[in-house]
mmCIF file of C-alpha atoms in Angstrom:
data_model
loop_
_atom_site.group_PDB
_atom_site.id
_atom_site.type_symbol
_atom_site.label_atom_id
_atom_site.label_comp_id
_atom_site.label_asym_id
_atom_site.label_seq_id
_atom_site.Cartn_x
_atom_site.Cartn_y
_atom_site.Cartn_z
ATOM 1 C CA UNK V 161 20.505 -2.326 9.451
ATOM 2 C CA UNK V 162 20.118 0.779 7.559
ATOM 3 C CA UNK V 163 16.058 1.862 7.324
ATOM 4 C CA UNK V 164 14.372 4.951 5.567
ATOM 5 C CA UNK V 165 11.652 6.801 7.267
ATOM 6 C CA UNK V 166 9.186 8.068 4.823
ATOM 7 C CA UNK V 167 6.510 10.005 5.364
ATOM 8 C CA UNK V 168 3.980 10.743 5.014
ATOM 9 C CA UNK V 169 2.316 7.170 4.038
ATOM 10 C CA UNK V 170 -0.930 8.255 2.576
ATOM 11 C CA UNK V 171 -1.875 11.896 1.240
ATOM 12 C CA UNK V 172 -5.022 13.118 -0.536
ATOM 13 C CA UNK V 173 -4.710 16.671 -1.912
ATOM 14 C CA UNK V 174 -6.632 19.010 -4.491
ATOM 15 C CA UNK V 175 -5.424 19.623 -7.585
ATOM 16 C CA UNK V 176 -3.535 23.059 -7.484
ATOM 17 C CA UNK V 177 -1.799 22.220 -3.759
ATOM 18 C CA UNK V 178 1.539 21.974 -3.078
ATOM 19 C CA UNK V 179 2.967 19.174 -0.868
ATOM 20 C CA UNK V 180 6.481 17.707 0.183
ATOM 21 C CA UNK V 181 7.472 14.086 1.186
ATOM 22 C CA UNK V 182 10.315 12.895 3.210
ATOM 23 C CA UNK V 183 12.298 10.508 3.518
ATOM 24 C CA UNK V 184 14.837 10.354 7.003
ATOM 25 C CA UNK V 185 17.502 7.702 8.023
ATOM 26 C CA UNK V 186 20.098 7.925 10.474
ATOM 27 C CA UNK V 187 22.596 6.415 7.910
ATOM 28 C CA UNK V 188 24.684 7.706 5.430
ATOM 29 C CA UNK V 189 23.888 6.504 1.643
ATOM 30 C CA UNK V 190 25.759 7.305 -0.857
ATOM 31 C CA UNK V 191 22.543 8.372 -3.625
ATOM 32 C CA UNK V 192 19.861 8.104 -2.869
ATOM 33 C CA UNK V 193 17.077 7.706 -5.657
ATOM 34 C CA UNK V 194 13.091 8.657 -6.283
ATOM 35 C CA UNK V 195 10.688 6.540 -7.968
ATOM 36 C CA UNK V 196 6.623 6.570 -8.975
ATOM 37 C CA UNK V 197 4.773 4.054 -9.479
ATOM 38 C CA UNK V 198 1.168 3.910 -11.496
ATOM 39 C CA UNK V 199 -1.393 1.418 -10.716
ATOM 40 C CA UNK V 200 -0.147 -2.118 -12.485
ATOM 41 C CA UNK V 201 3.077 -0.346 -13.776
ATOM 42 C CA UNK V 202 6.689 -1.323 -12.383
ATOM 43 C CA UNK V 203 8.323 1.819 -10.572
ATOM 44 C CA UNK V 204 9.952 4.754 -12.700
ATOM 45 C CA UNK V 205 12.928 6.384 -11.598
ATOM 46 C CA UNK V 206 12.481 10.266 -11.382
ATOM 47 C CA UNK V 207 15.724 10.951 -9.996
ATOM 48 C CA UNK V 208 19.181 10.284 -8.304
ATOM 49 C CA UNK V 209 21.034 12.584 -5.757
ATOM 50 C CA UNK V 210 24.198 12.241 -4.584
ATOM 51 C CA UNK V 211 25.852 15.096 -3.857
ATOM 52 C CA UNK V 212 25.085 16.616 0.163
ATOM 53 C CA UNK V 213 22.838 19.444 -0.287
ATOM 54 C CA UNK V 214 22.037 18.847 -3.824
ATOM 55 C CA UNK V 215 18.857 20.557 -5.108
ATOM 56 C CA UNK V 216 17.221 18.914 -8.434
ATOM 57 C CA UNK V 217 14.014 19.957 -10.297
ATOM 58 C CA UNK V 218 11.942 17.841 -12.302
ATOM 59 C CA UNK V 219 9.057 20.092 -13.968
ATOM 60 C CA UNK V 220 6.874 20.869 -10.907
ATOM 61 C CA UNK V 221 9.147 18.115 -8.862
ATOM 62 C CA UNK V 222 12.060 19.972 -6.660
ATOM 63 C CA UNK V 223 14.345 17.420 -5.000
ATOM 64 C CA UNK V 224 16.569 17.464 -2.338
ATOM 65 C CA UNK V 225 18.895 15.521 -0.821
ATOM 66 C CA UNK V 226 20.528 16.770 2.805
ATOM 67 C CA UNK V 227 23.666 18.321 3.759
ATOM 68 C CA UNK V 228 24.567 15.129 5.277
ATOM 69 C CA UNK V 229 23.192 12.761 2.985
ATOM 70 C CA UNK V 230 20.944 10.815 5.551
ATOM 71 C CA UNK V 231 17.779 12.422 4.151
ATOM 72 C CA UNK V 232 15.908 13.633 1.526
ATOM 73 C CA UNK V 233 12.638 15.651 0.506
ATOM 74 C CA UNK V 234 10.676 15.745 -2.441
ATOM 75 C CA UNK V 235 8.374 18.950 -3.223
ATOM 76 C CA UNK V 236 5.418 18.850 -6.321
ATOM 77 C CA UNK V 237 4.094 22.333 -6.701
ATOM 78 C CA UNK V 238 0.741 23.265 -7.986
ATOM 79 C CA UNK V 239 -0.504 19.245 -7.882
ATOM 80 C CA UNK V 240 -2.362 17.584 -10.859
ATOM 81 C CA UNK V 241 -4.346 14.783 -11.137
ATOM 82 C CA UNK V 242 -1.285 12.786 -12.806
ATOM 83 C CA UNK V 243 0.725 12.815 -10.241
ATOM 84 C CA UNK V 244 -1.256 10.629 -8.554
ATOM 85 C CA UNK V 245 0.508 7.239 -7.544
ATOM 86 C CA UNK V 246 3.156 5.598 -5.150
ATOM 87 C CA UNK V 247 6.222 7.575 -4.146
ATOM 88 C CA UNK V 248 9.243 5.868 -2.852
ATOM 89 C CA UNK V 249 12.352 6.598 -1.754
ATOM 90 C CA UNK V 250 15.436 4.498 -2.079
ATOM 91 C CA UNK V 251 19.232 4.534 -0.340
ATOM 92 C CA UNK V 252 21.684 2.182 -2.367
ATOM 93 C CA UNK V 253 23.431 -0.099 -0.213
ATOM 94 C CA UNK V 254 26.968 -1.462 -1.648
ATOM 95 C CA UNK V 255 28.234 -5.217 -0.580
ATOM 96 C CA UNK V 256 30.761 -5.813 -2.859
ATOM 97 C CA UNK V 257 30.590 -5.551 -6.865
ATOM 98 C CA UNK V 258 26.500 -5.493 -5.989
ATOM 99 C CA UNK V 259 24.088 -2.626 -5.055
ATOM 100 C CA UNK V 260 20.941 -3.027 -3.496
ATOM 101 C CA UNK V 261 18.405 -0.556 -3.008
ATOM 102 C CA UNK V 262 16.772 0.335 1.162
ATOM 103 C CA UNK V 263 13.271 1.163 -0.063
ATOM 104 C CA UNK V 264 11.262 3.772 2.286
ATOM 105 C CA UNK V 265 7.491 2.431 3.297
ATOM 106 C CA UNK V 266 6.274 4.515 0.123
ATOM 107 C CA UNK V 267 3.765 7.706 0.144
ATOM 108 C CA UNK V 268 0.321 6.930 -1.963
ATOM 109 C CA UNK V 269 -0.545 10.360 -3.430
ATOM 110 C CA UNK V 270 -4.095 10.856 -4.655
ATOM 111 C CA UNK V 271 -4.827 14.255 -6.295
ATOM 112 C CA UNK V 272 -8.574 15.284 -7.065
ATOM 113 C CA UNK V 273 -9.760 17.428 -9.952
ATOM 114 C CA UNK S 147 16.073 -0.681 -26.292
ATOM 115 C CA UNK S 148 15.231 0.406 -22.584
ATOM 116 C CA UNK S 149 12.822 -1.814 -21.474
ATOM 117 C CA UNK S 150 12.255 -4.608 -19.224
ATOM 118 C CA UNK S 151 9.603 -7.219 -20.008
ATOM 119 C CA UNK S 152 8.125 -9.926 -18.082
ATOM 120 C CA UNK S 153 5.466 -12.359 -18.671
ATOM 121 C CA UNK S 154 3.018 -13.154 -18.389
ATOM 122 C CA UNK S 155 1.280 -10.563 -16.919
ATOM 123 C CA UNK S 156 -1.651 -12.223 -14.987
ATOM 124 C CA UNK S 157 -1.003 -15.836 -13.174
ATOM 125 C CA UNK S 158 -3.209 -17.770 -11.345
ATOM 126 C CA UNK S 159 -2.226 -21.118 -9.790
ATOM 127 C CA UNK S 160 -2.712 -23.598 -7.263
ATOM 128 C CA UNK S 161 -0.969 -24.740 -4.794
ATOM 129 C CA UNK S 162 0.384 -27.684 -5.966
ATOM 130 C CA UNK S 163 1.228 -26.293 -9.374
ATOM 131 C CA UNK S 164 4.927 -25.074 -10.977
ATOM 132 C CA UNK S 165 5.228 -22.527 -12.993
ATOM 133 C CA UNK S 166 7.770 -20.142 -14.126
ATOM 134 C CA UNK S 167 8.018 -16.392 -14.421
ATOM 135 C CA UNK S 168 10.071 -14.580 -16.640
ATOM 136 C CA UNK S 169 11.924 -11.441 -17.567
ATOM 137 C CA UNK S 170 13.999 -9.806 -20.067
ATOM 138 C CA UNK S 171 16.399 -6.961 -20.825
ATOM 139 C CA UNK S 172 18.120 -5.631 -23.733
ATOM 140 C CA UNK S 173 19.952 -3.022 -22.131
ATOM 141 C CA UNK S 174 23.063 -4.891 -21.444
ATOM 142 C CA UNK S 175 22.664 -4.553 -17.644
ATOM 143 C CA UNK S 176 24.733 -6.833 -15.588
ATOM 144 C CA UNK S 177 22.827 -6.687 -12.271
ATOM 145 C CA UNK S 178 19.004 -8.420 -12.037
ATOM 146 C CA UNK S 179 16.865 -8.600 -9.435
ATOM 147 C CA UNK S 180 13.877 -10.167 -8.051
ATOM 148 C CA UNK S 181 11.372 -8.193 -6.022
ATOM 149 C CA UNK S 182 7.874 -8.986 -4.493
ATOM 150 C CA UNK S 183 5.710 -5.747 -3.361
ATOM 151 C CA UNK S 184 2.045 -6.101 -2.033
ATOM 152 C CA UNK S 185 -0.298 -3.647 -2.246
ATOM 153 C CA UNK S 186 0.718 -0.042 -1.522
ATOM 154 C CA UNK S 187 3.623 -1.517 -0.086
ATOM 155 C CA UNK S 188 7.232 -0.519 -1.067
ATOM 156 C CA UNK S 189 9.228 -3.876 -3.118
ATOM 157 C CA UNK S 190 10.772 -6.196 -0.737
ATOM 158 C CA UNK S 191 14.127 -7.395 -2.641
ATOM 159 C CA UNK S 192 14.121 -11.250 -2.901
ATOM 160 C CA UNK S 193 17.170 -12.186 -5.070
ATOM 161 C CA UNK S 194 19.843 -10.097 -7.251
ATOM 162 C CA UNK S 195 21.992 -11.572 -9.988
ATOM 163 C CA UNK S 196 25.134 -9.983 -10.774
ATOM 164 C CA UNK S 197 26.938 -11.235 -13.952
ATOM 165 C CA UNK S 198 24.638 -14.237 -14.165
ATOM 166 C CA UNK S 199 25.843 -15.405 -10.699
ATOM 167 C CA UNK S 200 23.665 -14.965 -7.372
ATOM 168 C CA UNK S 201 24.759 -12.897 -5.419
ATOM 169 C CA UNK S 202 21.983 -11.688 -2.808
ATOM 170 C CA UNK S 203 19.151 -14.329 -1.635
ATOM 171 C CA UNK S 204 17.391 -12.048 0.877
ATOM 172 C CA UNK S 205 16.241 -15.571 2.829
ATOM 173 C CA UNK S 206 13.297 -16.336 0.576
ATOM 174 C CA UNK S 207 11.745 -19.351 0.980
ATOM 175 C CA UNK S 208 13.041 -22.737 -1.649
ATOM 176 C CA UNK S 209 9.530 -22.873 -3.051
ATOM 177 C CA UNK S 210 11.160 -19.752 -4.891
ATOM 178 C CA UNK S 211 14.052 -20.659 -7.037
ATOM 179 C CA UNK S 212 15.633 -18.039 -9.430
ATOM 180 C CA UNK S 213 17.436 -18.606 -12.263
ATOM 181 C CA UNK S 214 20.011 -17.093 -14.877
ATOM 182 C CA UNK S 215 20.250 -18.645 -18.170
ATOM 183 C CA UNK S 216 22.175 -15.288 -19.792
ATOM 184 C CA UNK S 217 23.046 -12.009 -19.060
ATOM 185 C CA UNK S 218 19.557 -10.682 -20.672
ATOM 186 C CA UNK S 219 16.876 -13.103 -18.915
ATOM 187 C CA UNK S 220 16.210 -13.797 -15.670
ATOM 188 C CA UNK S 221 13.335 -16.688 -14.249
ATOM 189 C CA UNK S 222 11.250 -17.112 -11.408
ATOM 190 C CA UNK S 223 10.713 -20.550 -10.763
ATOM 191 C CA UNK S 224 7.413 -21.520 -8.614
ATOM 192 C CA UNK S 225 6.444 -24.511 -6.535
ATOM 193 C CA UNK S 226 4.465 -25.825 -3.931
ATOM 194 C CA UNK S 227 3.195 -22.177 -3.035
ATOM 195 C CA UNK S 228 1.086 -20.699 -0.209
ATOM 196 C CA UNK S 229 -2.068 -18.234 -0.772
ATOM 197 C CA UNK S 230 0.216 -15.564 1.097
ATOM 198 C CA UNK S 231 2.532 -15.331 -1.825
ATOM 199 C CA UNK S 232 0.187 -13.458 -4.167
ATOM 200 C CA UNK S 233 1.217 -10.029 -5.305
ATOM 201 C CA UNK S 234 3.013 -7.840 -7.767
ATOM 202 C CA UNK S 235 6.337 -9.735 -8.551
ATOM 203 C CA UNK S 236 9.120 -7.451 -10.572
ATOM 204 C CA UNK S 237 12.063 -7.658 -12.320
ATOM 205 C CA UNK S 238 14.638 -5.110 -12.387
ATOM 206 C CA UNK S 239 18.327 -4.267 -14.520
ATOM 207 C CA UNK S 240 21.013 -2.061 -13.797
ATOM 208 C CA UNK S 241 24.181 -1.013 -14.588
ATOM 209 C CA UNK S 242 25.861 -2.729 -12.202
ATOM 210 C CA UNK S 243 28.894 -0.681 -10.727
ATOM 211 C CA UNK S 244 27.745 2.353 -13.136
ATOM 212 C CA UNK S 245 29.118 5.724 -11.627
ATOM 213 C CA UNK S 246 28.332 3.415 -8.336
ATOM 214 C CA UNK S 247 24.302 4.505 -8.668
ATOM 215 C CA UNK S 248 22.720 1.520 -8.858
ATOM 216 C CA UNK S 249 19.863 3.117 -10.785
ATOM 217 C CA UNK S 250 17.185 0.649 -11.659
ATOM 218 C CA UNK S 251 14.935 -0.011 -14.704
ATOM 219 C CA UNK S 252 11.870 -2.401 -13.529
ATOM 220 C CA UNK S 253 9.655 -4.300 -15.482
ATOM 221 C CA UNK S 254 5.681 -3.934 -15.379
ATOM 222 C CA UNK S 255 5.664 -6.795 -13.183
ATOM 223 C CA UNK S 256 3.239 -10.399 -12.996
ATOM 224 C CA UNK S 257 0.510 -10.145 -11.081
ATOM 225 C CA UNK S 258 0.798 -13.773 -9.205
ATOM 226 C CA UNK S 259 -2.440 -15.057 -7.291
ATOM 227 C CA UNK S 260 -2.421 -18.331 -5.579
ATOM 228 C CA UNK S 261 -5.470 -20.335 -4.866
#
């Protein structure tokens, strides 16, 4: 069974902070993909990596995925109050013509003004 | 048109009652999937539909019963169920077999509670 390790599960920051989330497995996926998600909103995607040691930046978002695509980290420099919501991490998992997504436990971000 | 809808967006029932979610994409996705997330809790994947045929039941219970009617909707059907089945229920699309990334578009979810 393939599991994500995310962490950490619950953050509360000032605005202006930096912080970083991760996201470990000891399996290999082949992306692996970032969502948010708001308060009563479905989960947005904010980005896919798939490449070992891939870097991508999203605005104040920096995301990487590791040299041997079993883990991932995802950096927010200088925090606002928007950014506040549920991060997850998710490894696709491929069984045939169908994908499926391994979902980390999530990180709930809350950012004070 | 890159959105998912479901409806409704609220639902209260008892336990005794059927009713029926529903979702809907316009995106020409092939893959749909059923998810159920409590609070603060990452989605737990239910059922995924690929090409209007089942093709993942993740062991949920037969009180759920998905359905298919065309490759743009997708139902929840609901029966007989227990207080520990409210939460957030979503729908998701994607393009199935896409560049192999699986990348999903959700819906804004139903809110289910159970009395």
């Amino acid at each position: 069974t393939q599991l994500l390790e995310q962490s950490p599960q619950f953050l509360s920051i000032q605005e202006g902070e930096n912080l970083t989330v991760y996201c470990n497995s000891s399996s290999v996926f082949s992306s692996l993909q970032w969502y948010r998600q708001e308060p009563g909103e479905g989960p947005v995607l904010l980005v896919t990596v798939v490449t070992g040691g891939e870097v991508k930046k999203l605005k104040r978002l920096t995301f990487q995925f590791g040299d041997a695509r079993k883990d991932s980290s995802l950096h927010i420099t200088a925090a606002q109050p928007g950014d506040t919501g549920l991060y997850l991490c998710a490894g696709v998992v491929v069984s045939g013509n169908t994908g499926k997504l391994i979902f980390g436990q999530g990180t709930t971000l809350q950012v004070k003004p | 048109d890159t959105e998912v809808t479901q409806t409704p967006k609220h639902l209260v029932m008892g336990m005794t009652n059927k009713k029926s979610l529903k979702c809907e994409q316009h995106m020409g996705h092939r893959a749909m999937y059923w998810y159920k997330q409590k609070a603060k809790k990452p989605p737990e994947l239910m059922f995924v539909y690929s090409y209007e045929k089942l093709s993942i039941n993740e062991s949920v219970p037969s009180r759920f019963s998905p359905e298919c009617p065309n490759s743009s909707l997708l139902n929840l059907h609901l029966h007989a169920l227990q207080p520990e089945d409210s939460a957030l229920y979503l729908c998701a699309s994607s393009q199935d077999r896409d560049r192999g990334l699986y990348e999903q578009f959700f819906g804004p979810g139903t809110r289910l509670t159970v009395l």
